């Protein structure tokens, strides 16, 4: 099966290396700029109704061939699926972000932890009703 | 840039076609079975501490060449990035799921909306602290 991704845009941030990136974007006040490529602009129709978005991006500088890592602040190795480390077989980054501003193909957001230049893969609306029982 | 995904497992569910699938898995009591391929088993170490997981999977039966769709229950087209429709340039499905049982390489979960046979791409822990301000 062909599971090849295409970049739909690019993320620009203050994070140039993995040492710059916050352990969780949620706790940073930095903003990042998402630029959606013009050929995908029609897909943004109606997006401005959303205060929060799910962003999927490609962690292009992450290793893909490890199954255990020592997470930040821990001393023992853990299976990568029980961590949010970028290291994983399919390095798809997930962030819930807050929208600061949306103008044409540019979306400025908070809470994103992507390194500068990361390829954008997908944008999905986040609904508070996703999580009714665990709030 | 090569952004090629590899299946790390497979999802088995009661949903054989898109008409069977729930509009939101969250509102279904059906369970699905996630089978992680043996070569990735080391990555599951420590996962059983998690009650909720983020599942990313490949929506292998979705069209990739549309930018607008009429969502379920609506009458007007919307940009696909403002919907959760499987139709999108990179058809990566996202579900927050509740773990029912975990045994070896089999994880039984609720709230997953994947069609039977969908390739598994990633498993990440979900943390309630992801969402402090919007609960």
mmCIF file of C-alpha atoms in Angstrom:
data_model
loop_
_atom_site.group_PDB
_atom_site.id
_atom_site.type_symbol
_atom_site.label_atom_id
_atom_site.label_comp_id
_atom_site.label_asym_id
_atom_site.label_seq_id
_atom_site.Cartn_x
_atom_site.Cartn_y
_atom_site.Cartn_z
ATOM 1 C CA UNK A 1 0.000 0.000 0.000
ATOM 2 C CA UNK A 2 1.274 3.455 -0.903
ATOM 3 C CA UNK A 3 1.213 5.647 2.190
ATOM 4 C CA UNK A 4 3.118 8.640 0.926
ATOM 5 C CA UNK A 5 2.446 12.044 2.433
ATOM 6 C CA UNK A 6 2.490 15.415 0.684
ATOM 7 C CA UNK A 7 3.367 18.691 2.412
ATOM 8 C CA UNK A 8 0.327 20.996 2.446
ATOM 9 C CA UNK A 9 2.283 23.880 3.951
ATOM 10 C CA UNK A 10 5.131 24.776 6.264
ATOM 11 C CA UNK A 11 5.488 25.761 9.922
ATOM 12 C CA UNK A 12 7.787 28.602 10.967
ATOM 13 C CA UNK A 13 8.735 28.874 14.619
ATOM 14 C CA UNK A 14 11.416 30.131 17.010
ATOM 15 C CA UNK A 15 12.562 26.540 17.523
ATOM 16 C CA UNK A 16 15.640 25.896 15.370
ATOM 17 C CA UNK A 17 16.861 22.693 17.039
ATOM 18 C CA UNK A 18 15.287 20.121 19.309
ATOM 19 C CA UNK A 19 17.014 21.761 22.278
ATOM 20 C CA UNK A 20 15.063 24.984 21.574
ATOM 21 C CA UNK A 21 11.698 23.234 21.428
ATOM 22 C CA UNK A 22 9.517 23.246 24.534
ATOM 23 C CA UNK A 23 8.842 19.911 26.196
ATOM 24 C CA UNK A 24 5.204 20.733 25.709
ATOM 25 C CA UNK A 25 4.165 23.578 23.456
ATOM 26 C CA UNK A 26 1.152 24.018 25.719
ATOM 27 C CA UNK A 27 3.314 25.707 28.324
ATOM 28 C CA UNK A 28 4.974 28.175 25.970
ATOM 29 C CA UNK A 29 3.691 31.629 25.031
ATOM 30 C CA UNK A 30 5.641 31.663 21.745
ATOM 31 C CA UNK A 31 3.659 31.855 18.536
ATOM 32 C CA UNK A 32 4.285 29.891 15.353
ATOM 33 C CA UNK A 33 3.173 30.727 11.831
ATOM 34 C CA UNK A 34 1.500 28.100 9.676
ATOM 35 C CA UNK A 35 1.617 28.858 5.950
ATOM 36 C CA UNK A 36 -0.723 26.747 3.827
ATOM 37 C CA UNK A 37 0.390 26.348 0.220
ATOM 38 C CA UNK A 38 -1.864 28.170 -2.253
ATOM 39 C CA UNK A 39 -3.020 24.996 -4.005
ATOM 40 C CA UNK A 40 -4.741 23.894 -0.752
ATOM 41 C CA UNK A 41 -6.373 27.247 0.103
ATOM 42 C CA UNK A 42 -9.906 26.078 -0.748
ATOM 43 C CA UNK A 43 -9.598 23.541 2.056
ATOM 44 C CA UNK A 44 -9.443 26.366 4.631
ATOM 45 C CA UNK A 45 -12.998 27.543 3.912
ATOM 46 C CA UNK A 46 -14.867 27.770 7.221
ATOM 47 C CA UNK A 47 -11.787 27.175 9.365
ATOM 48 C CA UNK A 48 -11.975 30.632 10.945
ATOM 49 C CA UNK A 49 -14.927 29.484 13.055
ATOM 50 C CA UNK A 50 -12.503 27.426 15.159
ATOM 51 C CA UNK A 51 -10.727 28.708 18.234
ATOM 52 C CA UNK A 52 -8.673 25.521 18.626
ATOM 53 C CA UNK A 53 -7.150 23.300 15.952
ATOM 54 C CA UNK A 54 -5.442 19.952 15.754
ATOM 55 C CA UNK A 55 -2.195 20.258 13.793
ATOM 56 C CA UNK A 56 -0.395 17.250 12.330
ATOM 57 C CA UNK A 57 3.122 17.863 11.000
ATOM 58 C CA UNK A 58 6.137 15.875 9.880
ATOM 59 C CA UNK A 59 9.010 15.710 12.364
ATOM 60 C CA UNK A 60 11.566 15.698 9.590
ATOM 61 C CA UNK A 61 14.640 15.737 11.855
ATOM 62 C CA UNK A 62 13.558 12.768 14.009
ATOM 63 C CA UNK A 63 15.096 9.311 13.960
ATOM 64 C CA UNK A 64 12.707 6.573 12.896
ATOM 65 C CA UNK A 65 14.596 3.419 13.837
ATOM 66 C CA UNK A 66 14.380 3.390 17.639
ATOM 67 C CA UNK A 67 11.658 1.771 19.758
ATOM 68 C CA UNK A 68 12.852 2.915 23.189
ATOM 69 C CA UNK A 69 14.029 6.297 24.463
ATOM 70 C CA UNK A 70 14.797 7.940 27.790
ATOM 71 C CA UNK A 71 12.199 10.739 27.964
ATOM 72 C CA UNK A 72 13.121 14.227 29.227
ATOM 73 C CA UNK A 73 13.398 14.205 33.006
ATOM 74 C CA UNK A 74 13.374 10.404 33.293
ATOM 75 C CA UNK A 75 16.230 7.978 33.871
ATOM 76 C CA UNK A 76 14.897 4.764 32.345
ATOM 77 C CA UNK A 77 14.083 3.857 28.793
ATOM 78 C CA UNK A 78 10.420 3.713 27.803
ATOM 79 C CA UNK A 79 8.704 2.346 24.723
ATOM 80 C CA UNK A 80 8.306 5.234 22.263
ATOM 81 C CA UNK A 81 4.541 4.699 21.978
ATOM 82 C CA UNK A 82 4.216 5.568 25.675
ATOM 83 C CA UNK A 83 6.031 8.888 25.063
ATOM 84 C CA UNK A 84 5.515 11.939 22.881
ATOM 85 C CA UNK A 85 9.144 11.884 21.740
ATOM 86 C CA UNK A 86 9.582 12.739 18.022
ATOM 87 C CA UNK A 87 11.545 9.476 17.642
ATOM 88 C CA UNK A 88 9.076 6.878 16.298
ATOM 89 C CA UNK A 89 8.505 4.769 13.161
ATOM 90 C CA UNK A 90 6.110 7.373 11.707
ATOM 91 C CA UNK A 91 7.255 10.754 13.070
ATOM 92 C CA UNK A 92 3.901 12.530 12.846
ATOM 93 C CA UNK A 93 3.756 15.391 15.334
ATOM 94 C CA UNK A 94 0.412 16.134 17.028
ATOM 95 C CA UNK A 95 -0.435 19.432 18.709
ATOM 96 C CA UNK A 96 -3.629 21.006 19.884
ATOM 97 C CA UNK A 97 -3.141 24.727 19.242
ATOM 98 C CA UNK A 98 -4.959 27.962 20.014
ATOM 99 C CA UNK A 99 -5.570 30.237 17.040
ATOM 100 C CA UNK A 100 -4.207 33.774 17.503
ATOM 101 C CA UNK A 101 -4.901 35.075 14.008
ATOM 102 C CA UNK A 102 -5.915 33.767 10.604
ATOM 103 C CA UNK A 103 -5.384 35.798 7.428
ATOM 104 C CA UNK A 104 -5.507 34.208 3.991
ATOM 105 C CA UNK A 105 -3.076 31.306 3.949
ATOM 106 C CA UNK A 106 -1.315 32.334 7.193
ATOM 107 C CA UNK A 107 -2.442 31.037 10.582
ATOM 108 C CA UNK A 108 -0.695 32.280 13.720
ATOM 109 C CA UNK A 109 -1.040 29.886 16.660
ATOM 110 C CA UNK A 110 0.112 29.226 20.214
ATOM 111 C CA UNK A 111 1.123 25.873 21.799
ATOM 112 C CA UNK A 112 2.743 24.388 18.665
ATOM 113 C CA UNK A 113 6.102 22.708 19.335
ATOM 114 C CA UNK A 114 7.260 22.101 15.734
ATOM 115 C CA UNK A 115 10.820 22.953 14.698
ATOM 116 C CA UNK A 116 11.196 25.784 12.204
ATOM 117 C CA UNK A 117 10.581 24.566 8.666
ATOM 118 C CA UNK A 118 8.575 21.451 9.565
ATOM 119 C CA UNK A 119 6.240 20.265 6.789
ATOM 120 C CA UNK A 120 2.529 20.674 7.573
ATOM 121 C CA UNK A 121 0.464 17.515 7.016
ATOM 122 C CA UNK A 122 -3.079 18.230 8.183
ATOM 123 C CA UNK A 123 -5.355 20.647 10.020
ATOM 124 C CA UNK A 124 -8.489 19.366 11.790
ATOM 125 C CA UNK A 125 -11.050 21.166 13.939
ATOM 126 C CA UNK A 126 -10.895 20.405 17.646
ATOM 127 C CA UNK A 127 -14.200 20.022 19.419
ATOM 128 C CA UNK A 128 -14.557 20.290 23.159
ATOM 129 C CA UNK A 129 -17.178 17.545 22.900
ATOM 130 C CA UNK A 130 -14.361 15.175 21.918
ATOM 131 C CA UNK A 131 -13.700 14.650 25.582
ATOM 132 C CA UNK A 132 -16.935 14.721 27.572
ATOM 133 C CA UNK A 133 -16.085 12.103 30.193
ATOM 134 C CA UNK A 134 -12.532 13.013 31.004
ATOM 135 C CA UNK A 135 -12.762 16.715 31.626
ATOM 136 C CA UNK B 1 11.675 15.012 1.146
ATOM 137 C CA UNK B 2 10.640 11.420 1.610
ATOM 138 C CA UNK B 3 7.539 11.291 3.777
ATOM 139 C CA UNK B 4 6.612 7.650 3.428
ATOM 140 C CA UNK B 5 4.713 5.933 6.211
ATOM 141 C CA UNK B 6 5.036 2.342 7.365
ATOM 142 C CA UNK B 7 2.183 0.340 8.911
ATOM 143 C CA UNK B 8 3.018 -0.526 12.534
ATOM 144 C CA UNK B 9 -0.098 -2.643 12.966
ATOM 145 C CA UNK B 10 -3.700 -3.051 11.898
ATOM 146 C CA UNK B 11 -7.093 -2.054 13.287
ATOM 147 C CA UNK B 12 -10.009 -4.480 13.271
ATOM 148 C CA UNK B 13 -13.498 -3.118 13.807
ATOM 149 C CA UNK B 14 -17.184 -3.701 13.099
ATOM 150 C CA UNK B 15 -17.078 -0.942 10.485
ATOM 151 C CA UNK B 16 -16.775 -2.510 7.047
ATOM 152 C CA UNK B 17 -17.729 0.518 4.935
ATOM 153 C CA UNK B 18 -17.919 4.249 5.577
ATOM 154 C CA UNK B 19 -21.683 3.924 5.986
ATOM 155 C CA UNK B 20 -21.118 1.604 8.980
ATOM 156 C CA UNK B 21 -18.705 3.991 10.699
ATOM 157 C CA UNK B 22 -20.024 6.267 13.435
ATOM 158 C CA UNK B 23 -19.971 10.003 12.772
ATOM 159 C CA UNK B 24 -17.934 10.217 15.926
ATOM 160 C CA UNK B 25 -16.469 7.114 17.514
ATOM 161 C CA UNK B 26 -16.851 8.874 20.854
ATOM 162 C CA UNK B 27 -20.580 8.205 20.814
ATOM 163 C CA UNK B 28 -20.340 4.500 20.050
ATOM 164 C CA UNK B 29 -19.994 1.661 22.558
ATOM 165 C CA UNK B 30 -18.409 -0.673 19.975
ATOM 166 C CA UNK B 31 -14.890 -1.879 20.642
ATOM 167 C CA UNK B 32 -12.080 -2.165 18.107
ATOM 168 C CA UNK B 33 -8.949 -4.295 18.296
ATOM 169 C CA UNK B 34 -5.546 -2.798 17.577
ATOM 170 C CA UNK B 35 -2.877 -5.364 16.703
ATOM 171 C CA UNK B 36 0.684 -4.045 16.787
ATOM 172 C CA UNK B 37 3.091 -5.967 14.556
ATOM 173 C CA UNK B 38 5.669 -7.994 16.499
ATOM 174 C CA UNK B 39 8.641 -6.001 15.212
ATOM 175 C CA UNK B 40 7.302 -2.905 17.041
ATOM 176 C CA UNK B 41 6.431 -4.614 20.348
ATOM 177 C CA UNK B 42 9.330 -3.020 22.277
ATOM 178 C CA UNK B 43 7.712 0.356 21.617
ATOM 179 C CA UNK B 44 4.705 -0.612 23.771
ATOM 180 C CA UNK B 45 6.766 -0.811 26.970
ATOM 181 C CA UNK B 46 5.040 1.319 29.626
ATOM 182 C CA UNK B 47 1.925 1.936 27.556
ATOM 183 C CA UNK B 48 -0.317 0.059 29.986
ATOM 184 C CA UNK B 49 -0.100 2.986 32.413
ATOM 185 C CA UNK B 50 -2.385 4.960 30.088
ATOM 186 C CA UNK B 51 -6.158 4.975 30.315
ATOM 187 C CA UNK B 52 -6.545 7.080 27.160
ATOM 188 C CA UNK B 53 -4.527 6.987 23.952
ATOM 189 C CA UNK B 54 -4.211 9.011 20.794
ATOM 190 C CA UNK B 55 -4.443 6.744 17.760
ATOM 191 C CA UNK B 56 -3.283 7.811 14.297
ATOM 192 C CA UNK B 57 -4.251 5.544 11.416
ATOM 193 C CA UNK B 58 -4.325 5.594 7.627
ATOM 194 C CA UNK B 59 -7.749 6.115 6.049
ATOM 195 C CA UNK B 60 -6.877 3.895 3.134
ATOM 196 C CA UNK B 61 -10.265 4.085 1.436
ATOM 197 C CA UNK B 62 -10.503 7.900 1.434
ATOM 198 C CA UNK B 63 -10.183 10.143 -1.614
ATOM 199 C CA UNK B 64 -7.217 12.523 -1.456
ATOM 200 C CA UNK B 65 -7.966 14.930 -4.286
ATOM 201 C CA UNK B 66 -10.871 16.990 -2.928
ATOM 202 C CA UNK B 67 -10.617 20.224 -0.930
ATOM 203 C CA UNK B 68 -14.337 20.715 -0.206
ATOM 204 C CA UNK B 69 -17.019 18.319 1.022
ATOM 205 C CA UNK B 70 -20.571 18.503 2.305
ATOM 206 C CA UNK B 71 -20.269 17.181 5.874
ATOM 207 C CA UNK B 72 -22.839 14.777 7.345
ATOM 208 C CA UNK B 73 -25.983 16.661 8.286
ATOM 209 C CA UNK B 74 -25.009 19.841 6.432
ATOM 210 C CA UNK B 75 -26.182 21.177 3.080
ATOM 211 C CA UNK B 76 -23.265 23.365 2.019
ATOM 212 C CA UNK B 77 -19.725 22.489 1.080
ATOM 213 C CA UNK B 78 -16.985 23.238 3.598
ATOM 214 C CA UNK B 79 -13.214 23.271 3.284
ATOM 215 C CA UNK B 80 -11.960 19.837 4.313
ATOM 216 C CA UNK B 81 -9.603 21.262 6.934
ATOM 217 C CA UNK B 82 -12.631 22.605 8.816
ATOM 218 C CA UNK B 83 -14.139 19.083 8.903
ATOM 219 C CA UNK B 84 -13.086 15.672 10.200
ATOM 220 C CA UNK B 85 -14.062 13.992 6.923
ATOM 221 C CA UNK B 86 -11.615 11.243 5.852
ATOM 222 C CA UNK B 87 -11.308 13.037 2.491
ATOM 223 C CA UNK B 88 -8.122 15.183 2.678
ATOM 224 C CA UNK B 89 -4.679 15.404 1.036
ATOM 225 C CA UNK B 90 -3.107 13.324 3.833
ATOM 226 C CA UNK B 91 -5.841 10.982 5.102
ATOM 227 C CA UNK B 92 -4.465 10.492 8.609
ATOM 228 C CA UNK B 93 -7.261 9.551 10.997
ATOM 229 C CA UNK B 94 -7.089 10.891 14.568
ATOM 230 C CA UNK B 95 -9.010 9.389 17.486
ATOM 231 C CA UNK B 96 -8.781 9.755 21.214
ATOM 232 C CA UNK B 97 -9.669 6.296 22.568
ATOM 233 C CA UNK B 98 -10.351 4.678 25.915
ATOM 234 C CA UNK B 99 -8.374 1.525 26.631
ATOM 235 C CA UNK B 100 -10.554 -1.468 27.538
ATOM 236 C CA UNK B 101 -7.814 -4.113 27.649
ATOM 237 C CA UNK B 102 -4.179 -4.506 26.700
ATOM 238 C CA UNK B 103 -2.576 -7.940 26.318
ATOM 239 C CA UNK B 104 0.726 -8.419 24.511
ATOM 240 C CA UNK B 105 0.390 -6.883 21.066
ATOM 241 C CA UNK B 106 -3.424 -6.568 21.231
ATOM 242 C CA UNK B 107 -5.123 -3.427 22.531
ATOM 243 C CA UNK B 108 -8.918 -3.353 22.788
ATOM 244 C CA UNK B 109 -10.316 0.193 22.747
ATOM 245 C CA UNK B 110 -13.544 2.207 22.630
ATOM 246 C CA UNK B 111 -14.278 5.371 20.581
ATOM 247 C CA UNK B 112 -12.182 4.425 17.535
ATOM 248 C CA UNK B 113 -13.945 5.058 14.203
ATOM 249 C CA UNK B 114 -11.505 3.325 11.845
ATOM 250 C CA UNK B 115 -12.785 0.992 9.119
ATOM 251 C CA UNK B 116 -11.886 -2.681 9.483
ATOM 252 C CA UNK B 117 -8.381 -3.342 8.224
ATOM 253 C CA UNK B 118 -7.079 0.235 8.488
ATOM 254 C CA UNK B 119 -3.275 0.460 8.846
ATOM 255 C CA UNK B 120 -2.098 1.697 12.252
ATOM 256 C CA UNK B 121 0.416 4.576 12.070
ATOM 257 C CA UNK B 122 1.105 5.714 15.627
ATOM 258 C CA UNK B 123 0.083 5.458 19.273
ATOM 259 C CA UNK B 124 0.702 8.366 21.657
ATOM 260 C CA UNK B 125 -0.235 8.858 25.307
ATOM 261 C CA UNK B 126 -3.022 11.350 25.963
ATOM 262 C CA UNK B 127 -2.587 13.606 28.939
ATOM 263 C CA UNK B 128 -5.456 15.454 30.561
ATOM 264 C CA UNK B 129 -3.010 18.324 31.125
ATOM 265 C CA UNK B 130 -2.965 18.819 27.350
ATOM 266 C CA UNK B 131 -6.062 20.919 27.743
ATOM 267 C CA UNK B 132 -5.990 22.909 30.980
ATOM 268 C CA UNK B 133 -7.636 26.094 29.772
ATOM 269 C CA UNK B 134 -10.410 24.704 27.684
ATOM 270 C CA UNK B 135 -11.947 22.151 29.975
#
